[in-house]
């Protein structure tokens, strides 16, 4: 009986969950610029960071030069990390590949994006990480709650979200 119950719960979850997929299209020029990483399911590269900002600069070759600045642990020094982000034009630029260490590239999907590009959510096809980012250091609590609920419906382990501890301007 337990097995039948487990199968029913699994099927119900699969039927009622939202697909984890990228948005329909990303305008690369509008996506460029500075983003505040507000909350994240961290990767091994950014575990323990806080007050993280990332700036995407689109270059003439069609990919982003990325500069991430963060504080780490109790240290108040700013640490700078450089990487690259390669949009897939065949996927309307919503599926990208991040390169932190050459030659390794990691899937980097824009899974939510405000119409006015004021906030975005970046995820991974296997739910390995999640970043809720904004053009400002904070977003309203209700907006955050709605984003988290949608991410949970997509299968992300939102209980692992960590605040980047930005202070309001």
PDB file of C-alpha atoms in Angstrom:
ATOM      1  CA  UNK A   1       0.000   0.000   0.000  1.00  0.00           C
ATOM      2  CA  UNK A   2       2.892   2.349   0.792  1.00  0.00           C
ATOM      3  CA  UNK A   3       4.308   1.811  -2.698  1.00  0.00           C
ATOM      4  CA  UNK A   4       0.975   2.669  -4.338  1.00  0.00           C
ATOM      5  CA  UNK A   5       0.698   5.822  -2.241  1.00  0.00           C
ATOM      6  CA  UNK A   6       4.248   6.843  -3.204  1.00  0.00           C
ATOM      7  CA  UNK A   7       3.530   6.346  -6.909  1.00  0.00           C
ATOM      8  CA  UNK A   8       0.311   8.387  -6.669  1.00  0.00           C
ATOM      9  CA  UNK A   9       2.122  11.237  -4.893  1.00  0.00           C
ATOM     10  CA  UNK A  10       4.923  11.170  -7.481  1.00  0.00           C
ATOM     11  CA  UNK A  11       2.475  11.248 -10.401  1.00  0.00           C
ATOM     12  CA  UNK A  12       0.476  14.049  -8.796  1.00  0.00           C
ATOM     13  CA  UNK A  13       3.662  16.076  -8.294  1.00  0.00           C
ATOM     14  CA  UNK A  14       4.773  15.531 -11.889  1.00  0.00           C
ATOM     15  CA  UNK A  15       1.371  16.425 -13.316  1.00  0.00           C
ATOM     16  CA  UNK A  16       0.955  19.599 -11.276  1.00  0.00           C
ATOM     17  CA  UNK A  17       4.488  20.936 -11.389  1.00  0.00           C
ATOM     18  CA  UNK A  18       5.591  23.601 -13.816  1.00  0.00           C
ATOM     19  CA  UNK A  19       8.218  22.645 -16.358  1.00  0.00           C
ATOM     20  CA  UNK A  20      11.748  23.847 -15.689  1.00  0.00           C
ATOM     21  CA  UNK A  21      12.512  25.620 -18.941  1.00  0.00           C
ATOM     22  CA  UNK A  22      14.004  28.890 -20.139  1.00  0.00           C
ATOM     23  CA  UNK A  23      11.933  31.917 -21.020  1.00  0.00           C
ATOM     24  CA  UNK A  24      10.964  32.394 -24.664  1.00  0.00           C
ATOM     25  CA  UNK A  25      13.506  35.102 -25.472  1.00  0.00           C
ATOM     26  CA  UNK A  26      16.210  37.293 -23.941  1.00  0.00           C
ATOM     27  CA  UNK A  27      17.174  40.654 -25.450  1.00  0.00           C
ATOM     28  CA  UNK A  28      20.948  40.602 -24.970  1.00  0.00           C
ATOM     29  CA  UNK A  29      21.308  44.395 -24.883  1.00  0.00           C
ATOM     30  CA  UNK A  30      18.619  44.755 -22.205  1.00  0.00           C
ATOM     31  CA  UNK A  31      20.091  41.879 -20.181  1.00  0.00           C
ATOM     32  CA  UNK A  32      23.479  43.621 -20.166  1.00  0.00           C
ATOM     33  CA  UNK A  33      24.518  45.657 -17.168  1.00  0.00           C
ATOM     34  CA  UNK A  34      24.697  45.290 -13.427  1.00  0.00           C
ATOM     35  CA  UNK A  35      22.612  42.763 -11.478  1.00  0.00           C
ATOM     36  CA  UNK A  36      22.398  42.271  -7.723  1.00  0.00           C
ATOM     37  CA  UNK A  37      22.323  38.595  -6.801  1.00  0.00           C
ATOM     38  CA  UNK A  38      19.728  38.690  -4.024  1.00  0.00           C
ATOM     39  CA  UNK A  39      19.164  35.023  -3.227  1.00  0.00           C
ATOM     40  CA  UNK A  40      20.801  31.883  -4.507  1.00  0.00           C
ATOM     41  CA  UNK A  41      21.199  28.170  -4.278  1.00  0.00           C
ATOM     42  CA  UNK A  42      24.954  28.560  -4.382  1.00  0.00           C
ATOM     43  CA  UNK A  43      27.424  26.736  -6.582  1.00  0.00           C
ATOM     44  CA  UNK A  44      30.779  25.583  -5.256  1.00  0.00           C
ATOM     45  CA  UNK A  45      32.271  28.819  -6.626  1.00  0.00           C
ATOM     46  CA  UNK A  46      30.036  31.184  -4.685  1.00  0.00           C
ATOM     47  CA  UNK A  47      29.352  29.359  -1.425  1.00  0.00           C
ATOM     48  CA  UNK A  48      29.761  31.756   1.480  1.00  0.00           C
ATOM     49  CA  UNK A  49      29.630  34.916  -0.620  1.00  0.00           C
ATOM     50  CA  UNK A  50      27.480  37.923   0.167  1.00  0.00           C
ATOM     51  CA  UNK A  51      26.569  41.278  -1.364  1.00  0.00           C
ATOM     52  CA  UNK A  52      27.296  39.834  -4.791  1.00  0.00           C
ATOM     53  CA  UNK A  53      26.885  41.888  -7.955  1.00  0.00           C
ATOM     54  CA  UNK A  54      27.452  40.692 -11.484  1.00  0.00           C
ATOM     55  CA  UNK A  55      27.975  42.896 -14.515  1.00  0.00           C
ATOM     56  CA  UNK A  56      27.379  41.506 -18.000  1.00  0.00           C
ATOM     57  CA  UNK A  57      29.096  43.354 -20.861  1.00  0.00           C
ATOM     58  CA  UNK A  58      28.138  42.197 -24.344  1.00  0.00           C
ATOM     59  CA  UNK A  59      31.180  42.243 -26.610  1.00  0.00           C
ATOM     60  CA  UNK A  60      31.481  42.394 -30.412  1.00  0.00           C
ATOM     61  CA  UNK A  61      31.838  38.597 -30.597  1.00  0.00           C
ATOM     62  CA  UNK A  62      28.307  38.100 -29.219  1.00  0.00           C
ATOM     63  CA  UNK A  63      29.080  36.786 -25.748  1.00  0.00           C
ATOM     64  CA  UNK A  64      29.255  38.470 -22.362  1.00  0.00           C
ATOM     65  CA  UNK A  65      32.369  39.335 -20.437  1.00  0.00           C
ATOM     66  CA  UNK A  66      31.219  38.853 -16.862  1.00  0.00           C
ATOM     67  CA  UNK A  67      32.634  40.486 -13.747  1.00  0.00           C
ATOM     68  CA  UNK A  68      31.334  39.287 -10.388  1.00  0.00           C
ATOM     69  CA  UNK A  69      32.186  41.190  -7.225  1.00  0.00           C
ATOM     70  CA  UNK A  70      31.424  39.740  -3.792  1.00  0.00           C
ATOM     71  CA  UNK A  71      32.401  39.699  -0.174  1.00  0.00           C
ATOM     72  CA  UNK A  72      33.260  36.309   1.277  1.00  0.00           C
ATOM     73  CA  UNK A  73      32.632  35.098   4.815  1.00  0.00           C
ATOM     74  CA  UNK A  74      33.385  37.701   7.481  1.00  0.00           C
ATOM     75  CA  UNK A  75      35.868  39.414   5.183  1.00  0.00           C
ATOM     76  CA  UNK A  76      34.814  42.913   4.075  1.00  0.00           C
ATOM     77  CA  UNK A  77      37.271  42.939   1.172  1.00  0.00           C
ATOM     78  CA  UNK A  78      35.790  42.869  -2.317  1.00  0.00           C
ATOM     79  CA  UNK A  79      36.716  39.813  -4.364  1.00  0.00           C
ATOM     80  CA  UNK A  80      36.492  39.989  -8.160  1.00  0.00           C
ATOM     81  CA  UNK A  81      35.846  37.007 -10.425  1.00  0.00           C
ATOM     82  CA  UNK A  82      35.831  37.047 -14.220  1.00  0.00           C
ATOM     83  CA  UNK A  83      33.972  34.648 -16.464  1.00  0.00           C
ATOM     84  CA  UNK A  84      32.202  34.475 -19.818  1.00  0.00           C
ATOM     85  CA  UNK A  85      28.597  33.816 -20.751  1.00  0.00           C
ATOM     86  CA  UNK A  86      27.709  32.460 -24.190  1.00  0.00           C
ATOM     87  CA  UNK A  87      24.091  32.955 -25.358  1.00  0.00           C
ATOM     88  CA  UNK A  88      22.649  30.353 -27.733  1.00  0.00           C
ATOM     89  CA  UNK A  89      21.085  32.339 -30.564  1.00  0.00           C
ATOM     90  CA  UNK A  90      19.297  29.184 -31.759  1.00  0.00           C
ATOM     91  CA  UNK A  91      17.459  29.154 -28.422  1.00  0.00           C
ATOM     92  CA  UNK A  92      16.509  32.870 -28.512  1.00  0.00           C
ATOM     93  CA  UNK A  93      19.384  33.657 -26.109  1.00  0.00           C
ATOM     94  CA  UNK A  94      17.500  32.236 -23.106  1.00  0.00           C
ATOM     95  CA  UNK A  95      19.761  29.190 -22.875  1.00  0.00           C
ATOM     96  CA  UNK A  96      23.328  30.204 -22.221  1.00  0.00           C
ATOM     97  CA  UNK A  97      26.594  28.561 -21.242  1.00  0.00           C
ATOM     98  CA  UNK A  98      28.703  29.996 -18.428  1.00  0.00           C
ATOM     99  CA  UNK A  99      32.447  29.498 -18.493  1.00  0.00           C
ATOM    100  CA  UNK A 100      34.229  30.026 -15.188  1.00  0.00           C
ATOM    101  CA  UNK A 101      37.238  27.856 -16.030  1.00  0.00           C
ATOM    102  CA  UNK A 102      38.362  27.175 -19.592  1.00  0.00           C
ATOM    103  CA  UNK A 103      37.289  24.953 -21.358  1.00  0.00           C
ATOM    104  CA  UNK A 104      34.392  23.903 -19.102  1.00  0.00           C
ATOM    105  CA  UNK A 105      30.965  25.390 -19.821  1.00  0.00           C
ATOM    106  CA  UNK A 106      27.893  25.041 -17.621  1.00  0.00           C
ATOM    107  CA  UNK A 107      24.215  25.413 -18.568  1.00  0.00           C
ATOM    108  CA  UNK A 108      22.872  28.794 -17.481  1.00  0.00           C
ATOM    109  CA  UNK A 109      19.174  29.232 -18.204  1.00  0.00           C
ATOM    110  CA  UNK A 110      17.153  32.414 -17.831  1.00  0.00           C
ATOM    111  CA  UNK A 111      13.993  30.800 -16.407  1.00  0.00           C
ATOM    112  CA  UNK A 112      12.155  33.997 -15.434  1.00  0.00           C
ATOM    113  CA  UNK A 113      12.547  37.574 -16.562  1.00  0.00           C
ATOM    114  CA  UNK A 114      10.483  40.651 -15.742  1.00  0.00           C
ATOM    115  CA  UNK A 115       9.049  42.383 -18.807  1.00  0.00           C
ATOM    116  CA  UNK A 116      11.006  45.518 -17.898  1.00  0.00           C
ATOM    117  CA  UNK A 117      14.207  43.543 -17.112  1.00  0.00           C
ATOM    118  CA  UNK A 118      14.094  44.756 -13.501  1.00  0.00           C
ATOM    119  CA  UNK A 119      14.621  41.218 -12.141  1.00  0.00           C
ATOM    120  CA  UNK A 120      15.530  37.798 -13.451  1.00  0.00           C
ATOM    121  CA  UNK A 121      15.895  34.219 -12.267  1.00  0.00           C
ATOM    122  CA  UNK A 122      18.711  32.049 -13.573  1.00  0.00           C
ATOM    123  CA  UNK A 123      18.579  28.301 -13.172  1.00  0.00           C
ATOM    124  CA  UNK A 124      19.944  25.023 -14.463  1.00  0.00           C
ATOM    125  CA  UNK A 125      18.187  22.200 -16.366  1.00  0.00           C
ATOM    126  CA  UNK A 126      19.063  19.783 -13.529  1.00  0.00           C
ATOM    127  CA  UNK A 127      18.129  22.243 -10.739  1.00  0.00           C
ATOM    128  CA  UNK A 128      21.799  22.451  -9.642  1.00  0.00           C
ATOM    129  CA  UNK A 129      21.676  26.165  -8.838  1.00  0.00           C
ATOM    130  CA  UNK A 130      19.320  29.107  -8.776  1.00  0.00           C
ATOM    131  CA  UNK A 131      19.926  32.864  -8.707  1.00  0.00           C
ATOM    132  CA  UNK A 132      17.273  35.502  -8.076  1.00  0.00           C
ATOM    133  CA  UNK A 133      18.718  38.780  -9.338  1.00  0.00           C
ATOM    134  CA  UNK A 134      17.505  42.355  -9.530  1.00  0.00           C
ATOM    135  CA  UNK A 135      18.693  45.699 -10.854  1.00  0.00           C
ATOM    136  CA  UNK A 136      18.306  46.996  -7.277  1.00  0.00           C
ATOM    137  CA  UNK A 137      19.667  45.549  -4.013  1.00  0.00           C
ATOM    138  CA  UNK A 138      16.179  44.509  -2.839  1.00  0.00           C
ATOM    139  CA  UNK A 139      12.798  43.401  -4.168  1.00  0.00           C
ATOM    140  CA  UNK A 140       9.438  43.534  -2.401  1.00  0.00           C
ATOM    141  CA  UNK A 141       8.775  40.526  -0.141  1.00  0.00           C
ATOM    142  CA  UNK A 142       5.566  39.625  -2.004  1.00  0.00           C
ATOM    143  CA  UNK A 143       7.435  39.535  -5.330  1.00  0.00           C
ATOM    144  CA  UNK A 144      10.148  37.359  -3.766  1.00  0.00           C
ATOM    145  CA  UNK A 145       7.527  34.973  -2.338  1.00  0.00           C
ATOM    146  CA  UNK A 146       5.835  34.649  -5.739  1.00  0.00           C
ATOM    147  CA  UNK A 147       9.154  33.964  -7.503  1.00  0.00           C
ATOM    148  CA  UNK A 148      10.095  31.340  -4.911  1.00  0.00           C
ATOM    149  CA  UNK A 149       6.703  29.628  -5.252  1.00  0.00           C
ATOM    150  CA  UNK A 150       7.116  29.405  -9.041  1.00  0.00           C
ATOM    151  CA  UNK A 151      10.676  28.079  -8.680  1.00  0.00           C
ATOM    152  CA  UNK A 152       9.461  25.450  -6.210  1.00  0.00           C
ATOM    153  CA  UNK A 153       6.783  24.410  -8.720  1.00  0.00           C
ATOM    154  CA  UNK A 154       9.591  23.982 -11.295  1.00  0.00           C
ATOM    155  CA  UNK A 155      11.304  21.547  -8.939  1.00  0.00           C
ATOM    156  CA  UNK A 156      14.027  23.730  -7.435  1.00  0.00           C
ATOM    157  CA  UNK A 157      14.940  22.961  -3.795  1.00  0.00           C
ATOM    158  CA  UNK A 158      14.032  26.477  -2.640  1.00  0.00           C
ATOM    159  CA  UNK A 159      14.661  25.565   0.995  1.00  0.00           C
ATOM    160  CA  UNK A 160      18.366  25.859   0.063  1.00  0.00           C
ATOM    161  CA  UNK A 161      18.042  29.525  -0.998  1.00  0.00           C
ATOM    162  CA  UNK A 162      20.528  31.792   0.773  1.00  0.00           C
ATOM    163  CA  UNK A 163      20.248  35.563   1.092  1.00  0.00           C
ATOM    164  CA  UNK A 164      23.109  37.577  -0.325  1.00  0.00           C
ATOM    165  CA  UNK A 165      22.543  40.110   2.474  1.00  0.00           C
ATOM    166  CA  UNK A 166      22.301  43.249   0.352  1.00  0.00           C
ATOM    167  CA  UNK A 167      21.299  46.372   2.210  1.00  0.00           C
ATOM    168  CA  UNK A 168      18.644  48.664   0.756  1.00  0.00           C
ATOM    169  CA  UNK A 169      19.883  51.917  -0.766  1.00  0.00           C
TER     170      UNK A 169
END
